[in-house]
Short mmCIF file of C-alpha atoms and ligand atoms in Angstrom, two decimals:
data_model
loop_
_atom_site.label_atom_id
_atom_site.label_comp_id
_atom_site.label_asym_id
_atom_site.label_seq_id
_atom_site.Cartn_x
_atom_site.Cartn_y
_atom_site.Cartn_z
CA MET A 1 -29.69 -18.56 74.77
CA ASP A 2 -30.71 -20.71 71.49
CA VAL A 3 -28.89 -19.66 68.50
CA ALA A 4 -31.41 -21.16 66.18
CA ASP A 5 -34.19 -19.24 68.01
CA ASN A 6 -32.27 -16.02 67.70
CA ILE A 7 -31.97 -16.53 64.11
CA ARG A 8 -35.64 -17.00 63.53
CA ARG A 9 -36.41 -13.94 65.63
CA ILE A 10 -33.98 -11.84 63.76
CA ARG A 11 -35.30 -13.01 60.22
CA GLU A 12 -38.52 -11.99 60.90
CA THR A 13 -37.52 -8.54 62.15
CA MET A 14 -35.43 -8.46 58.97
CA ALA A 15 -38.35 -9.29 56.70
CA GLU A 16 -40.85 -6.68 58.46
CA ALA A 17 -38.03 -3.74 58.08
CA ALA A 18 -37.45 -4.99 54.26
CA ARG A 19 -41.31 -4.64 53.82
CA ARG A 20 -41.11 -1.22 55.16
CA PHE A 21 -38.69 -0.34 52.68
CA GLY A 22 -40.55 -1.91 49.88
CA ARG A 23 -38.29 -4.66 49.28
CA PRO A 24 -38.69 -8.49 49.62
CA ALA A 25 -36.89 -10.35 52.80
CA SER A 26 -34.66 -12.02 50.17
CA ALA A 27 -33.03 -8.67 49.30
CA VAL A 28 -31.39 -8.78 52.83
CA ARG A 29 -28.74 -11.24 53.72
CA LEU A 30 -27.75 -12.25 57.24
CA MET A 31 -24.40 -12.27 58.33
CA ALA A 32 -23.51 -13.92 61.57
CA VAL A 33 -20.58 -12.25 63.31
CA THR A 34 -18.31 -14.68 65.01
CA LYS A 35 -15.51 -13.17 67.07
CA THR A 36 -15.12 -14.82 70.43
CA VAL A 37 -17.68 -17.45 69.40
CA ASP A 38 -17.08 -21.06 70.06
CA ASP A 39 -17.18 -23.56 67.13
CA ASP A 40 -20.39 -25.51 68.22
CA ARG A 41 -22.52 -22.29 68.10
CA ILE A 42 -21.21 -21.21 64.83
CA LEU A 43 -22.26 -24.71 63.48
CA THR A 44 -25.66 -24.31 64.89
CA ALA A 45 -25.81 -20.77 63.21
CA ILE A 46 -24.88 -22.53 59.80
CA GLY A 47 -27.30 -25.10 60.22
CA ALA A 48 -29.99 -22.43 60.83
CA GLY A 49 -29.31 -21.05 57.51
CA VAL A 50 -27.20 -18.00 57.81
CA GLU A 51 -26.13 -16.79 54.38
CA ILE A 52 -22.73 -15.45 55.64
CA LEU A 53 -20.13 -15.74 58.46
CA GLY A 54 -18.35 -12.49 59.24
CA GLU A 55 -14.62 -12.66 60.48
CA ASN A 56 -12.39 -10.01 62.25
CA TYR A 57 -9.12 -11.97 62.23
CA VAL A 58 -7.62 -13.64 59.30
CA GLN A 59 -5.90 -16.37 61.72
CA GLU A 60 -9.06 -17.07 63.34
CA ALA A 61 -10.84 -17.45 60.12
CA LYS A 62 -8.28 -19.72 58.66
CA ARG A 63 -8.63 -22.31 61.66
CA LYS A 64 -12.30 -22.23 61.33
CA ILE A 65 -12.52 -22.70 57.67
CA ASP A 66 -10.16 -25.32 57.76
CA LYS A 67 -12.38 -27.09 60.08
CA MET A 68 -15.83 -26.28 58.72
CA GLY A 69 -15.26 -25.67 55.14
CA ASN A 70 -17.62 -23.66 52.97
CA PRO A 71 -21.15 -24.42 53.92
CA CYS A 72 -22.02 -20.78 53.42
CA GLU A 73 -19.86 -17.54 52.52
CA TRP A 74 -17.03 -16.19 54.58
CA HIS A 75 -16.65 -12.33 54.67
CA MET A 76 -13.74 -10.40 56.16
CA ILE A 77 -15.14 -7.63 58.18
CA GLY A 78 -12.19 -6.54 60.29
CA ARG A 79 -9.20 -4.31 59.82
CA LEU A 80 -6.92 -6.00 57.31
CA GLN A 81 -3.20 -5.66 57.56
CA THR A 82 -1.18 -5.80 54.47
CA ASN A 83 0.97 -8.76 55.65
CA LYS A 84 -2.27 -11.03 55.82
CA VAL A 85 -3.59 -10.13 52.49
CA LYS A 86 -2.04 -13.23 50.72
CA TYR A 87 -4.01 -15.50 52.96
CA ALA A 88 -7.06 -13.34 52.94
CA VAL A 89 -7.47 -13.71 49.24
CA ARG A 90 -7.51 -17.55 49.46
CA LEU A 91 -9.83 -17.43 52.47
CA PHE A 92 -12.70 -15.13 52.02
CA ASP A 93 -15.52 -14.75 49.24
CA MET A 94 -15.82 -10.90 50.09
CA ILE A 95 -13.85 -8.22 52.05
CA HIS A 96 -15.74 -5.61 53.53
CA SER A 97 -13.00 -3.53 54.93
CA LEU A 98 -11.21 -2.02 52.10
CA ASP A 99 -10.27 1.64 52.93
CA ARG A 100 -7.01 2.68 51.42
CA LEU A 101 -5.43 2.40 48.02
CA ASP A 102 -2.12 0.78 49.06
CA LEU A 103 -4.38 -2.18 50.63
CA ALA A 104 -6.29 -2.44 47.28
CA GLN A 105 -3.03 -2.77 45.11
CA GLU A 106 -1.60 -5.49 47.51
CA LEU A 107 -5.19 -7.41 47.35
CA ASP A 108 -5.26 -6.98 43.65
CA ARG A 109 -1.51 -8.20 43.30
CA ARG A 110 -2.12 -11.21 45.58
CA ALA A 111 -5.47 -12.02 44.05
CA ARG A 112 -3.96 -12.23 40.68
CA ALA A 113 -1.34 -14.61 42.07
CA ALA A 114 -4.09 -16.71 43.59
CA GLY A 115 -5.92 -16.69 40.24
CA ARG A 116 -9.14 -14.99 41.45
CA VAL A 117 -11.14 -11.74 41.20
CA MET A 118 -11.72 -10.83 44.84
CA LYS A 119 -15.02 -9.07 45.90
CA VAL A 120 -14.71 -5.88 48.08
CA LEU A 121 -16.59 -3.24 49.65
CA ILE A 122 -15.34 0.01 50.37
CA GLU A 123 -15.60 0.84 53.94
CA VAL A 124 -16.74 4.52 54.74
CA ASN A 125 -16.16 6.39 57.88
CA VAL A 126 -19.36 8.52 57.44
CA ALA A 127 -19.04 10.17 60.94
CA GLY A 128 -15.27 10.96 60.47
CA GLU A 129 -14.50 9.34 63.92
CA GLU A 130 -10.76 9.45 64.48
CA THR A 131 -10.78 5.94 66.37
CA LYS A 132 -12.49 3.99 63.39
CA SER A 133 -11.21 2.46 60.17
CA GLY A 134 -12.86 3.58 56.86
CA ILE A 135 -12.18 6.07 54.22
CA PRO A 136 -13.66 9.48 55.21
CA LEU A 137 -16.94 10.13 53.16
CA ALA A 138 -15.47 13.03 51.34
CA SER A 139 -12.57 10.95 49.72
CA ALA A 140 -14.65 7.73 49.16
CA ARG A 141 -15.66 8.36 45.42
CA ASP A 142 -11.94 9.13 44.73
CA LEU A 143 -10.90 5.72 46.26
CA VAL A 144 -13.69 3.95 44.27
CA ARG A 145 -12.50 5.52 41.02
CA ALA A 146 -8.95 4.51 41.90
CA VAL A 147 -9.75 0.93 42.74
CA ALA A 148 -12.12 0.31 39.98
CA PRO A 149 -9.22 -0.17 37.13
CA LEU A 150 -7.59 -2.79 39.44
CA GLU A 151 -8.46 -5.96 37.35
CA ASN A 152 -8.52 -8.52 39.95
CA LEU A 153 -10.85 -6.72 42.42
CA SER A 154 -14.40 -6.35 41.80
CA ILE A 155 -16.10 -3.50 44.07
CA GLN A 156 -19.50 -4.78 45.05
CA GLY A 157 -20.56 -1.82 47.15
CA LEU A 158 -20.02 0.00 50.43
CA MET A 159 -19.71 -0.76 54.25
CA THR A 160 -20.08 1.44 57.32
CA MET A 161 -20.20 1.20 60.99
CA PRO A 162 -21.83 4.37 62.57
CA PRO A 163 -21.03 5.64 65.91
CA TRP A 164 -22.57 3.73 68.86
CA PHE A 165 -25.98 5.05 70.04
CA ASP A 166 -28.48 3.89 72.69
CA ASP A 167 -31.17 4.88 70.49
CA PRO A 168 -30.98 3.28 66.84
CA GLU A 169 -32.74 6.13 65.55
CA GLU A 170 -29.65 8.14 65.86
CA ALA A 171 -27.91 5.91 63.53
CA ARG A 172 -30.34 6.37 60.68
CA PRO A 173 -28.74 9.75 59.18
CA PHE A 174 -25.52 7.66 58.88
CA PHE A 175 -26.96 4.74 57.02
CA ARG A 176 -29.05 7.16 54.95
CA ALA A 177 -25.57 9.08 53.98
CA LEU A 178 -24.07 5.83 53.01
CA ARG A 179 -27.32 5.04 50.64
CA GLU A 180 -27.18 8.43 49.12
CA LEU A 181 -23.15 8.02 48.45
CA ARG A 182 -24.02 4.64 46.95
CA ASP A 183 -26.69 6.51 44.71
CA ARG A 184 -24.23 9.13 43.55
CA ILE A 185 -21.30 6.51 42.66
CA THR A 186 -24.26 4.41 40.81
CA ALA A 187 -25.01 7.49 38.81
CA GLU A 188 -21.44 7.97 37.68
CA ALA A 189 -21.63 4.46 36.06
CA ILE A 190 -17.96 3.74 36.61
CA ASP A 191 -16.46 1.02 34.72
CA ARG A 192 -16.35 -2.21 36.61
CA VAL A 193 -17.95 -0.93 39.60
CA GLU A 194 -21.06 -2.29 41.06
CA MET A 195 -22.97 -0.87 43.81
CA ARG A 196 -25.42 -3.71 44.75
CA GLU A 197 -24.35 -4.31 48.47
CA LEU A 198 -24.76 -1.94 51.48
CA SER A 199 -23.16 -3.59 54.40
CA MET A 200 -24.60 -1.91 57.38
CA GLY A 201 -26.61 -2.68 60.61
CA MET A 202 -25.62 -4.86 63.49
CA THR A 203 -27.51 -6.12 66.64
CA GLY A 204 -28.68 -2.74 68.08
CA ASP A 205 -29.64 -0.94 64.63
CA TYR A 206 -30.23 -3.44 62.07
CA ALA A 207 -33.96 -2.81 61.39
CA VAL A 208 -33.00 0.76 60.95
CA ALA A 209 -30.34 -0.15 58.49
CA ILE A 210 -32.47 -2.34 56.30
CA GLU A 211 -35.07 0.67 56.37
CA GLU A 212 -32.44 2.66 54.93
CA GLY A 213 -31.33 0.08 52.34
CA ALA A 214 -28.92 -2.36 53.76
CA THR A 215 -28.36 -5.59 51.86
CA ILE A 216 -26.23 -7.29 54.32
CA VAL A 217 -26.60 -6.91 58.08
CA ARG A 218 -23.71 -8.00 60.38
CA ILE A 219 -24.79 -9.51 63.72
CA GLY A 220 -23.00 -10.59 66.38
CA ARG A 221 -24.60 -10.47 69.94
CA GLY A 222 -28.08 -10.79 68.76
CA VAL A 223 -27.14 -14.28 67.02
CA PHE A 224 -24.73 -15.74 69.73
CA GLY A 225 -25.60 -13.53 73.12
CA GLU A 226 -23.26 -11.21 74.57
CA ARG A 227 -19.59 -11.59 74.12
CA THR A 228 -17.05 -12.41 77.21
CA PRO A 229 -15.32 -9.24 77.75
CA ASN A 230 -11.69 -8.79 76.93
CA MET A 231 -11.70 -11.16 74.20
C1 PLP B 301 -18.45 -7.11 66.01
C2 PLP B 301 -18.88 -6.55 64.62
C3 PLP B 301 -20.11 -6.43 64.40
C4 PLP B 301 -21.30 -7.10 65.03
O1 PLP B 301 -21.60 -6.36 66.27
P1 PLP B 301 -22.78 -6.93 67.22
O2 PLP B 301 -23.06 -5.64 68.09
O3 PLP B 301 -22.32 -7.94 68.19
O4 PLP B 301 -24.06 -7.27 66.41
C5 PLP B 301 -20.48 -6.03 63.20
N1 PLP B 301 -19.57 -5.40 62.38
C6 PLP B 301 -18.09 -5.42 62.59
C7 PLP B 301 -17.24 -4.84 61.72
C8 PLP B 301 -17.95 -6.07 64.00
O5 PLP B 301 -16.48 -5.82 64.40
#
């Protein structure tokens, strides 16, 4: 299982899917999702030119960033606990998992203290699955409007994680729903809100996500191989 080969193959699939959607390959960035992956393989992925590393846990990210520095962007994709926010605003280039106003307020406060403007995506639970994080689709626009005035946050777009299906085609309606939500929010032209990013698509369904407009795909197993269970 060669990480660099995997990345090359994924890039080709990404470029073909982007073409089908009428976009250049450069319109979609590859995030390598590193949960449970050892440092050597992460460094190989960096060497192979992934644009972004995706982290689910703040503490794990801190250790890696201390060791590896910033050869590419680091994004937070996991559930963010309020008591970890003060570290998160110093570590990450973007946070994909903003799904509630109290978290936004804490991020804004801590970003101000750190002297920076934090880029965020609003995570939307399109299917309304109880076990998943993310704001329900019907409430997402209200959350965007509420977060928009917070001066040390910058909304860059939306993120979603659809239900798991064997057939990636079944995820398509959820990706499409996120794109349509993006279009409705864009049409509102809310002050300080940019809708440039759609973070959607994982190992099993990233080609479909790109056909529906993804600008960041988050790929773990496709890059690094199957994860060890119970980790
Ligand atoms: C683990 C994870 C991924 C990657 O999943 P794979 O199926 O390994 O590609 C993407 N997004 C989030 C939020 C994750 O937790």
